[in-house]
Amino acid sequence: KMAGSSTPWIGSAYLFLQSTCKTIVLPSLYESSQKKPSVFKALKLALADSTGSINGVDMLKVHCSYPHLIVQLKFCKQENCRRFLQSYREGALQESLQNHLQVSLAMTTVPLEMELKAGNEHLDDMLKDEDRCLECIYREKPDRLRDEEITELEECFKSLIVHQSINNNMAVKDCASLNSPSLPYPSQGSSLAPQITFIFQGQQFANRTLTPDDHQKFAKLVSKKWKQVGRSLQKTCRALRDPVIDNLALEYDREGLYEQAYQLLLRFIQSEGKKATIARLIAALEENGLISLAEELLGLHSNEDCS
């Protein structure tokens, strides 16, 4: 049986895309800063068409491997994965992606070849056996969090959707630069723009990105409260949204509290990049009464354990 009623259904697969037109090279288009948002938008919309929901399948990474564009997919519900497989098998996904690429890239046609893999299994060879495909995808757990670049593209895409809903009759331009400081984060506002300094216990401290030393101290000293700190960080970190924290508790139960806490902060750091700052972690520690650990991270005292 693939999953019990209390266990979330999570699986992973790789979608290989190649244009059959020699003048259209998908990896080159994706590596272009001008074209990348357009290609991502087409992928996002086509995947939404295939599952019936904009959040039905998650893109974790888009990898350029000439002549292929390889998309790592993550499914969090079996029904979404089943709908995706049906759309893929019937050719609806291929047709949808071709159409969206044609519109987004302003081309006459973008003919595609597609291949679907889960681990070492070529799912194209077993598409008629849907349950077997589901089993293969379920066995392949995602080995990474979403790339920071994908997160930025997601936010860019959301911004476009918001602007389209407001200005239905106006042409919407794609984001010209993903690294622009004005890139909107509509779900989180501007509060995540890292401040230069922050105040803790009446003192001013320089804000900085978390270090390996911070990471190890947190994992060693946070003890049983790691999940509570994770819930606090979750408020402004998409990578820690449910059911990630509970999954970490189950996955690293045998390794103990240190490894659970270490993996929690690792996901925060990997997903937030330069925005994974000491100020955000200190705020989460304060919220959960872990003042001694906060002081330890800020160098206010030495070698005192935190309860």
mmCIF file of C-alpha atoms in Angstrom:
data_model
loop_
_atom_site.group_PDB
_atom_site.id
_atom_site.type_symbol
_atom_site.label_atom_id
_atom_site.label_comp_id
_atom_site.label_asym_id
_atom_site.label_seq_id
_atom_site.Cartn_x
_atom_site.Cartn_y
_atom_site.Cartn_z
ATOM 1 C CA LYS A 1 0.000 0.000 0.000
ATOM 2 C CA MET A 2 1.460 3.351 -1.048
ATOM 3 C CA ALA A 3 0.500 5.459 1.955
ATOM 4 C CA GLY A 4 -1.535 5.228 5.124
ATOM 5 C CA SER A 5 -4.348 7.652 5.844
ATOM 6 C CA SER A 6 -2.150 9.678 8.215
ATOM 7 C CA THR A 7 0.862 9.801 5.898
ATOM 8 C CA PRO A 8 0.991 12.512 3.205
ATOM 9 C CA TRP A 9 1.325 11.185 -0.341
ATOM 10 C CA ILE A 10 4.519 12.694 -1.778
ATOM 11 C CA GLY A 11 6.358 11.629 -4.911
ATOM 12 C CA SER A 12 8.743 12.931 -7.534
ATOM 13 C CA ALA A 13 9.323 12.589 -11.278
ATOM 14 C CA TYR A 14 11.409 14.177 -14.022
ATOM 15 C CA LEU A 15 9.856 15.615 -17.170
ATOM 16 C CA PHE A 16 12.245 15.737 -20.149
ATOM 17 C CA LEU A 17 11.360 18.305 -22.838
ATOM 18 C CA GLN A 18 12.917 18.757 -26.266
ATOM 19 C CA SER A 19 11.832 20.802 -29.259
ATOM 20 C CA THR A 20 11.716 18.916 -32.541
ATOM 21 C CA CYS A 21 12.384 22.176 -34.383
ATOM 22 C CA LYS A 22 16.140 22.692 -34.857
ATOM 23 C CA THR A 23 15.820 26.473 -34.575
ATOM 24 C CA ILE A 24 14.166 26.251 -31.132
ATOM 25 C CA VAL A 25 16.531 25.117 -28.367
ATOM 26 C CA LEU A 26 14.666 25.082 -25.054
ATOM 27 C CA PRO A 27 17.775 25.132 -22.779
ATOM 28 C CA SER A 28 19.054 28.234 -24.600
ATOM 29 C CA LEU A 29 15.692 29.966 -24.193
ATOM 30 C CA TYR A 30 15.603 29.118 -20.495
ATOM 31 C CA GLU A 31 19.153 30.365 -19.949
ATOM 32 C CA SER A 32 18.230 33.728 -21.479
ATOM 33 C CA SER A 33 17.330 36.251 -18.767
ATOM 34 C CA GLN A 34 14.740 37.789 -21.111
ATOM 35 C CA LYS A 35 13.088 34.503 -22.109
ATOM 36 C CA LYS A 36 13.344 32.545 -18.839
ATOM 37 C CA PRO A 37 10.215 34.053 -17.207
ATOM 38 C CA SER A 38 8.230 33.328 -20.379
ATOM 39 C CA VAL A 39 9.338 29.688 -20.488
ATOM 40 C CA PHE A 40 8.596 29.285 -16.777
ATOM 41 C CA LYS A 41 5.172 30.843 -17.203
ATOM 42 C CA ALA A 42 4.334 28.379 -19.988
ATOM 43 C CA LEU A 43 5.494 25.440 -17.844
ATOM 44 C CA LYS A 44 3.497 26.652 -14.846
ATOM 45 C CA LEU A 45 0.286 27.146 -16.813
ATOM 46 C CA ALA A 46 0.562 23.830 -18.662
ATOM 47 C CA LEU A 47 1.136 21.924 -15.403
ATOM 48 C CA ALA A 48 -1.835 23.735 -13.872
ATOM 49 C CA ASP A 49 -3.938 22.652 -16.857
ATOM 50 C CA SER A 50 -2.842 19.053 -16.344
ATOM 51 C CA THR A 51 -3.850 18.859 -12.670
ATOM 52 C CA GLY A 52 -6.718 21.345 -12.625
ATOM 53 C CA SER A 53 -4.958 23.474 -10.002
ATOM 54 C CA ILE A 54 -2.185 26.087 -10.053
ATOM 55 C CA ASN A 55 -0.688 24.272 -7.028
ATOM 56 C CA GLY A 56 -1.368 20.713 -8.195
ATOM 57 C CA VAL A 57 2.293 19.998 -8.896
ATOM 58 C CA ASP A 58 5.404 21.796 -7.682
ATOM 59 C CA MET A 59 8.482 22.513 -9.795
ATOM 60 C CA LEU A 60 11.644 22.039 -7.715
ATOM 61 C CA LYS A 61 14.294 22.609 -10.371
ATOM 62 C CA VAL A 62 14.617 23.255 -14.087
ATOM 63 C CA HIS A 63 17.868 21.831 -15.435
ATOM 64 C CA CYS A 64 19.396 22.607 -18.830
ATOM 65 C CA SER A 65 20.973 19.521 -20.399
ATOM 66 C CA TYR A 66 21.244 20.097 -24.140
ATOM 67 C CA PRO A 67 19.079 19.425 -26.033
ATOM 68 C CA HIS A 68 16.707 18.743 -23.114
ATOM 69 C CA LEU A 69 15.045 20.950 -20.559
ATOM 70 C CA ILE A 70 14.558 18.727 -17.494
ATOM 71 C CA VAL A 71 11.931 19.672 -14.911
ATOM 72 C CA GLN A 72 11.912 18.008 -11.491
ATOM 73 C CA LEU A 73 8.327 17.689 -10.303
ATOM 74 C CA LYS A 74 6.972 17.132 -6.803
ATOM 75 C CA PHE A 75 3.464 15.817 -6.147
ATOM 76 C CA CYS A 76 1.864 16.166 -2.721
ATOM 77 C CA LYS A 77 -1.437 14.424 -3.440
ATOM 78 C CA GLN A 78 -2.093 11.167 -5.246
ATOM 79 C CA GLU A 79 -5.163 12.563 -7.008
ATOM 80 C CA ASN A 80 -3.117 15.420 -8.477
ATOM 81 C CA CYS A 81 -0.492 12.970 -9.705
ATOM 82 C CA ARG A 82 -3.202 10.760 -11.215
ATOM 83 C CA ARG A 83 -4.688 13.715 -13.111
ATOM 84 C CA PHE A 84 -1.214 14.688 -14.331
ATOM 85 C CA LEU A 85 -0.569 11.149 -15.609
ATOM 86 C CA GLN A 86 -3.892 11.073 -17.436
ATOM 87 C CA SER A 87 -3.152 14.415 -19.078
ATOM 88 C CA TYR A 88 0.341 13.262 -20.029
ATOM 89 C CA ARG A 89 -0.879 9.922 -21.401
ATOM 90 C CA GLU A 90 -3.626 11.493 -23.505
ATOM 91 C CA GLY A 91 -1.289 14.139 -24.987
ATOM 92 C CA ALA A 92 -3.197 17.002 -23.361
ATOM 93 C CA LEU A 93 -0.154 18.166 -21.390
ATOM 94 C CA GLN A 94 1.994 18.211 -24.521
ATOM 95 C CA GLU A 95 -0.597 20.181 -26.468
ATOM 96 C CA SER A 96 -1.128 22.616 -23.602
ATOM 97 C CA LEU A 97 2.605 23.270 -23.157
ATOM 98 C CA GLN A 98 3.096 23.776 -26.900
ATOM 99 C CA ASN A 99 0.277 26.317 -26.922
ATOM 100 C CA HIS A 100 1.500 28.184 -23.839
ATOM 101 C CA LEU A 101 5.073 28.331 -25.163
ATOM 102 C CA GLN A 102 3.792 29.622 -28.494
ATOM 103 C CA VAL A 103 1.909 32.448 -26.754
ATOM 104 C CA SER A 104 4.552 33.280 -24.129
ATOM 105 C CA LEU A 105 7.442 33.302 -26.595
ATOM 106 C CA ALA A 106 5.441 34.893 -29.449
ATOM 107 C CA MET A 107 6.373 32.082 -31.848
ATOM 108 C CA THR A 108 4.326 30.511 -34.604
ATOM 109 C CA THR A 109 4.754 26.997 -33.228
ATOM 110 C CA VAL A 110 6.855 25.139 -30.637
ATOM 111 C CA PRO A 111 6.699 21.388 -31.407
ATOM 112 C CA LEU A 112 7.783 19.213 -28.485
ATOM 113 C CA GLU A 113 8.853 15.717 -27.569
ATOM 114 C CA MET A 114 8.300 14.669 -23.945
ATOM 115 C CA GLU A 115 9.584 11.872 -21.731
ATOM 116 C CA LEU A 116 8.699 11.064 -18.123
ATOM 117 C CA LYS A 117 11.002 9.294 -15.668
ATOM 118 C CA ALA A 118 10.887 8.371 -11.985
ATOM 119 C CA GLY A 119 14.286 7.197 -10.758
ATOM 120 C CA ASN A 120 15.506 4.593 -13.250
ATOM 121 C CA GLU A 121 11.988 3.880 -14.509
ATOM 122 C CA HIS A 122 10.858 5.157 -17.918
ATOM 123 C CA LEU A 123 7.192 5.820 -17.257
ATOM 124 C CA ASP A 124 6.384 6.191 -20.968
ATOM 125 C CA ASP A 125 6.744 2.397 -21.210
ATOM 126 C CA MET A 126 4.052 1.769 -18.591
ATOM 127 C CA LEU A 127 1.561 4.616 -19.006
ATOM 128 C CA LYS A 128 -1.374 2.212 -19.454
ATOM 129 C CA ASP A 129 -0.688 0.862 -15.954
ATOM 130 C CA GLU A 130 -1.500 4.011 -14.004
ATOM 131 C CA ASP A 131 -1.167 2.403 -10.568
ATOM 132 C CA ARG A 132 2.321 1.180 -11.412
ATOM 133 C CA CYS A 133 3.301 4.696 -12.536
ATOM 134 C CA LEU A 134 1.925 6.113 -9.294
ATOM 135 C CA GLU A 135 3.920 3.551 -7.320
ATOM 136 C CA CYS A 136 7.151 4.510 -9.112
ATOM 137 C CA ILE A 137 6.568 8.224 -8.539
ATOM 138 C CA TYR A 138 5.653 7.637 -4.874
ATOM 139 C CA ARG A 139 8.884 5.668 -4.323
ATOM 140 C CA GLU A 140 10.932 8.621 -5.581
ATOM 141 C CA LYS A 141 10.909 11.164 -2.764
ATOM 142 C CA PRO A 142 12.119 14.669 -3.693
ATOM 143 C CA ASP A 143 15.858 14.936 -3.008
ATOM 144 C CA ARG A 144 15.930 18.722 -2.880
ATOM 145 C CA LEU A 145 13.986 21.780 -1.868
ATOM 146 C CA ARG A 146 12.822 24.181 -4.510
ATOM 147 C CA ASP A 147 15.711 26.173 -6.001
ATOM 148 C CA GLU A 148 15.899 29.828 -4.989
ATOM 149 C CA GLU A 149 15.687 30.715 -8.684
ATOM 150 C CA ILE A 150 12.410 28.782 -8.989
ATOM 151 C CA THR A 151 11.028 30.601 -5.953
ATOM 152 C CA GLU A 152 11.844 33.944 -7.597
ATOM 153 C CA LEU A 153 10.172 32.819 -10.823
ATOM 154 C CA GLU A 154 7.112 31.696 -8.830
ATOM 155 C CA GLU A 155 6.834 35.131 -7.241
ATOM 156 C CA CYS A 156 7.284 36.783 -10.632
ATOM 157 C CA PHE A 157 4.527 34.553 -12.019
ATOM 158 C CA LYS A 158 2.190 35.398 -9.126
ATOM 159 C CA SER A 159 2.814 39.087 -9.721
ATOM 160 C CA LEU A 160 1.892 38.697 -13.374
ATOM 161 C CA ILE A 161 -1.339 36.904 -12.457
ATOM 162 C CA VAL A 162 -2.251 39.663 -9.981
ATOM 163 C CA HIS A 163 -1.577 42.370 -12.566
ATOM 164 C CA GLN A 164 -3.568 40.475 -15.181
ATOM 165 C CA SER A 165 -6.565 40.226 -12.884
ATOM 166 C CA ILE A 166 -6.421 43.967 -12.235
ATOM 167 C CA ASN A 167 -5.698 44.989 -15.814
ATOM 168 C CA ASN A 168 -7.578 42.441 -17.903
ATOM 169 C CA ASN A 169 -7.474 44.621 -20.992
ATOM 170 C CA MET A 170 -3.852 45.696 -20.741
ATOM 171 C CA ALA A 171 -0.794 43.875 -22.068
ATOM 172 C CA VAL A 172 1.353 42.533 -19.251
ATOM 173 C CA LYS A 173 5.100 42.511 -19.667
ATOM 174 C CA ASP A 174 7.165 39.656 -18.268
ATOM 175 C CA CYS A 175 9.708 40.490 -15.559
ATOM 176 C CA ALA A 176 12.811 41.696 -17.378
ATOM 177 C CA SER A 177 15.205 40.863 -14.573
ATOM 178 C CA LEU A 178 14.718 38.254 -11.848
ATOM 179 C CA ASN A 179 17.316 39.920 -9.666
ATOM 180 C CA SER A 180 15.695 43.335 -9.674
ATOM 181 C CA PRO A 181 15.395 44.765 -6.146
ATOM 182 C CA SER A 182 11.826 45.758 -6.976
ATOM 183 C CA LEU A 183 10.782 42.119 -7.589
ATOM 184 C CA PRO A 184 7.452 41.793 -5.766
ATOM 185 C CA TYR A 185 6.725 39.232 -3.055
ATOM 186 C CA PRO A 186 2.944 39.594 -2.837
ATOM 187 C CA SER A 187 2.425 36.767 -0.336
ATOM 188 C CA GLN A 188 4.964 38.136 2.129
ATOM 189 C CA GLY A 189 5.129 41.875 1.522
ATOM 190 C CA SER A 190 8.361 43.811 1.920
ATOM 191 C CA SER A 191 9.066 42.550 5.437
ATOM 192 C CA LEU A 192 11.602 40.025 4.152
ATOM 193 C CA ALA A 193 13.979 42.612 2.743
ATOM 194 C CA PRO A 194 16.951 42.009 5.066
ATOM 195 C CA GLN A 195 17.522 44.959 7.384
ATOM 196 C CA ILE A 196 21.073 46.085 8.152
ATOM 197 C CA THR A 197 20.695 45.918 11.931
ATOM 198 C CA PHE A 198 18.160 44.669 14.476
ATOM 199 C CA ILE A 199 17.478 45.153 18.172
ATOM 200 C CA PHE A 200 17.701 42.361 20.764
ATOM 201 C CA GLN A 201 17.393 43.074 24.512
ATOM 202 C CA GLY A 202 17.923 46.769 23.895
ATOM 203 C CA GLN A 203 21.165 46.224 21.982
ATOM 204 C CA GLN A 204 21.755 46.763 18.285
ATOM 205 C CA PHE A 205 23.250 43.902 16.272
ATOM 206 C CA ALA A 206 24.390 43.671 12.672
ATOM 207 C CA ASN A 207 22.090 41.487 10.637
ATOM 208 C CA ARG A 208 23.843 38.789 8.625
ATOM 209 C CA THR A 209 23.205 35.583 6.779
ATOM 210 C CA LEU A 210 23.256 32.493 8.995
ATOM 211 C CA THR A 211 26.637 30.733 9.235
ATOM 212 C CA PRO A 212 27.558 27.027 9.613
ATOM 213 C CA ASP A 213 28.439 27.805 13.236
ATOM 214 C CA ASP A 214 24.937 29.244 13.824
ATOM 215 C CA HIS A 215 23.499 26.143 12.182
ATOM 216 C CA GLN A 216 25.359 23.717 14.431
ATOM 217 C CA LYS A 217 24.699 25.670 17.639
ATOM 218 C CA PHE A 218 20.989 25.830 16.858
ATOM 219 C CA ALA A 219 20.783 22.087 16.173
ATOM 220 C CA LYS A 220 22.713 21.265 19.355
ATOM 221 C CA LEU A 221 20.845 23.542 21.749
ATOM 222 C CA VAL A 222 17.260 23.978 20.546
ATOM 223 C CA SER A 223 16.276 20.464 21.748
ATOM 224 C CA LYS A 224 12.547 19.566 21.695
ATOM 225 C CA LYS A 225 11.446 23.060 20.736
ATOM 226 C CA TRP A 226 12.796 22.780 17.164
ATOM 227 C CA LYS A 227 9.288 22.206 15.779
ATOM 228 C CA GLN A 228 7.942 25.304 17.552
ATOM 229 C CA VAL A 229 10.751 27.402 16.071
ATOM 230 C CA GLY A 230 9.957 25.862 12.697
ATOM 231 C CA ARG A 231 6.308 26.941 13.026
ATOM 232 C CA SER A 232 7.477 30.495 13.692
ATOM 233 C CA LEU A 233 9.821 30.495 10.673
ATOM 234 C CA GLN A 234 7.060 28.935 8.600
ATOM 235 C CA LYS A 235 5.074 32.179 8.697
ATOM 236 C CA THR A 236 7.506 33.812 6.255
ATOM 237 C CA CYS A 237 9.164 30.750 4.676
ATOM 238 C CA ARG A 238 7.297 28.863 1.967
ATOM 239 C CA ALA A 239 9.696 25.898 2.133
ATOM 240 C CA LEU A 240 8.564 25.123 5.704
ATOM 241 C CA ARG A 241 4.843 25.183 5.020
ATOM 242 C CA ASP A 242 2.792 22.126 6.076
ATOM 243 C CA PRO A 243 3.435 19.200 6.048
ATOM 244 C CA VAL A 244 7.220 19.755 5.824
ATOM 245 C CA ILE A 245 7.908 20.044 9.571
ATOM 246 C CA ASP A 246 5.907 16.932 10.464
ATOM 247 C CA ASN A 247 7.616 15.058 7.625
ATOM 248 C CA LEU A 248 11.034 16.029 9.024
ATOM 249 C CA ALA A 249 10.027 14.716 12.448
ATOM 250 C CA LEU A 250 9.091 11.354 10.927
ATOM 251 C CA GLU A 251 11.985 11.114 8.479
ATOM 252 C CA TYR A 252 14.713 11.853 11.041
ATOM 253 C CA ASP A 253 13.059 10.340 14.108
ATOM 254 C CA ARG A 254 15.763 7.664 14.496
ATOM 255 C CA GLU A 255 18.602 10.177 14.167
ATOM 256 C CA GLY A 256 17.280 12.224 17.099
ATOM 257 C CA LEU A 257 16.628 15.867 17.941
ATOM 258 C CA TYR A 258 19.958 17.239 16.693
ATOM 259 C CA GLU A 259 19.436 15.932 13.164
ATOM 260 C CA GLN A 260 15.763 16.985 13.087
ATOM 261 C CA ALA A 261 16.689 20.533 14.107
ATOM 262 C CA TYR A 262 19.646 20.566 11.717
ATOM 263 C CA GLN A 263 17.490 19.509 8.761
ATOM 264 C CA LEU A 264 14.851 22.115 9.650
ATOM 265 C CA LEU A 265 17.337 24.983 9.552
ATOM 266 C CA LEU A 266 19.011 23.503 6.462
ATOM 267 C CA ARG A 267 15.734 23.759 4.555
ATOM 268 C CA PHE A 268 15.279 27.329 5.758
ATOM 269 C CA ILE A 269 18.798 28.296 4.633
ATOM 270 C CA GLN A 270 18.564 26.494 1.290
ATOM 271 C CA SER A 271 15.225 28.031 0.370
ATOM 272 C CA GLU A 272 15.803 31.565 1.649
ATOM 273 C CA GLY A 273 19.428 32.025 0.541
ATOM 274 C CA LYS A 274 20.704 35.479 1.512
ATOM 275 C CA LYS A 275 17.363 36.188 3.216
ATOM 276 C CA ALA A 276 18.086 33.449 5.795
ATOM 277 C CA THR A 277 19.309 35.994 8.339
ATOM 278 C CA ILE A 278 20.203 35.875 12.015
ATOM 279 C CA ALA A 279 17.470 38.450 12.747
ATOM 280 C CA ARG A 280 14.746 36.108 11.471
ATOM 281 C CA LEU A 281 16.052 33.197 13.537
ATOM 282 C CA ILE A 282 16.432 35.337 16.676
ATOM 283 C CA ALA A 283 12.833 36.553 16.274
ATOM 284 C CA ALA A 284 11.628 32.942 16.044
ATOM 285 C CA LEU A 285 13.645 31.994 19.136
ATOM 286 C CA GLU A 286 12.258 34.973 21.084
ATOM 287 C CA GLU A 287 8.724 34.026 20.100
ATOM 288 C CA ASN A 288 9.247 30.616 21.704
ATOM 289 C CA GLY A 289 11.056 31.772 24.845
ATOM 290 C CA LEU A 290 14.478 30.506 23.770
ATOM 291 C CA ILE A 291 16.310 33.602 24.982
ATOM 292 C CA SER A 292 19.402 31.729 26.163
ATOM 293 C CA LEU A 293 19.900 30.178 22.716
ATOM 294 C CA ALA A 294 19.437 33.589 21.084
ATOM 295 C CA GLU A 295 22.101 35.012 23.394
ATOM 296 C CA GLU A 296 24.416 32.122 22.512
ATOM 297 C CA LEU A 297 24.044 32.778 18.780
ATOM 298 C CA LEU A 298 24.758 36.476 19.308
ATOM 299 C CA GLY A 299 27.831 35.777 21.456
ATOM 300 C CA LEU A 300 26.388 37.295 24.614
ATOM 301 C CA HIS A 301 27.562 34.426 26.822
ATOM 302 C CA SER A 302 29.632 31.298 26.399
ATOM 303 C CA ASN A 303 28.939 27.579 26.634
ATOM 304 C CA GLU A 304 25.698 27.759 28.576
ATOM 305 C CA ASP A 305 23.172 25.147 27.589
ATOM 306 C CA CYS A 306 19.717 26.275 26.604
ATOM 307 C CA SER A 307 16.670 24.517 27.897
#
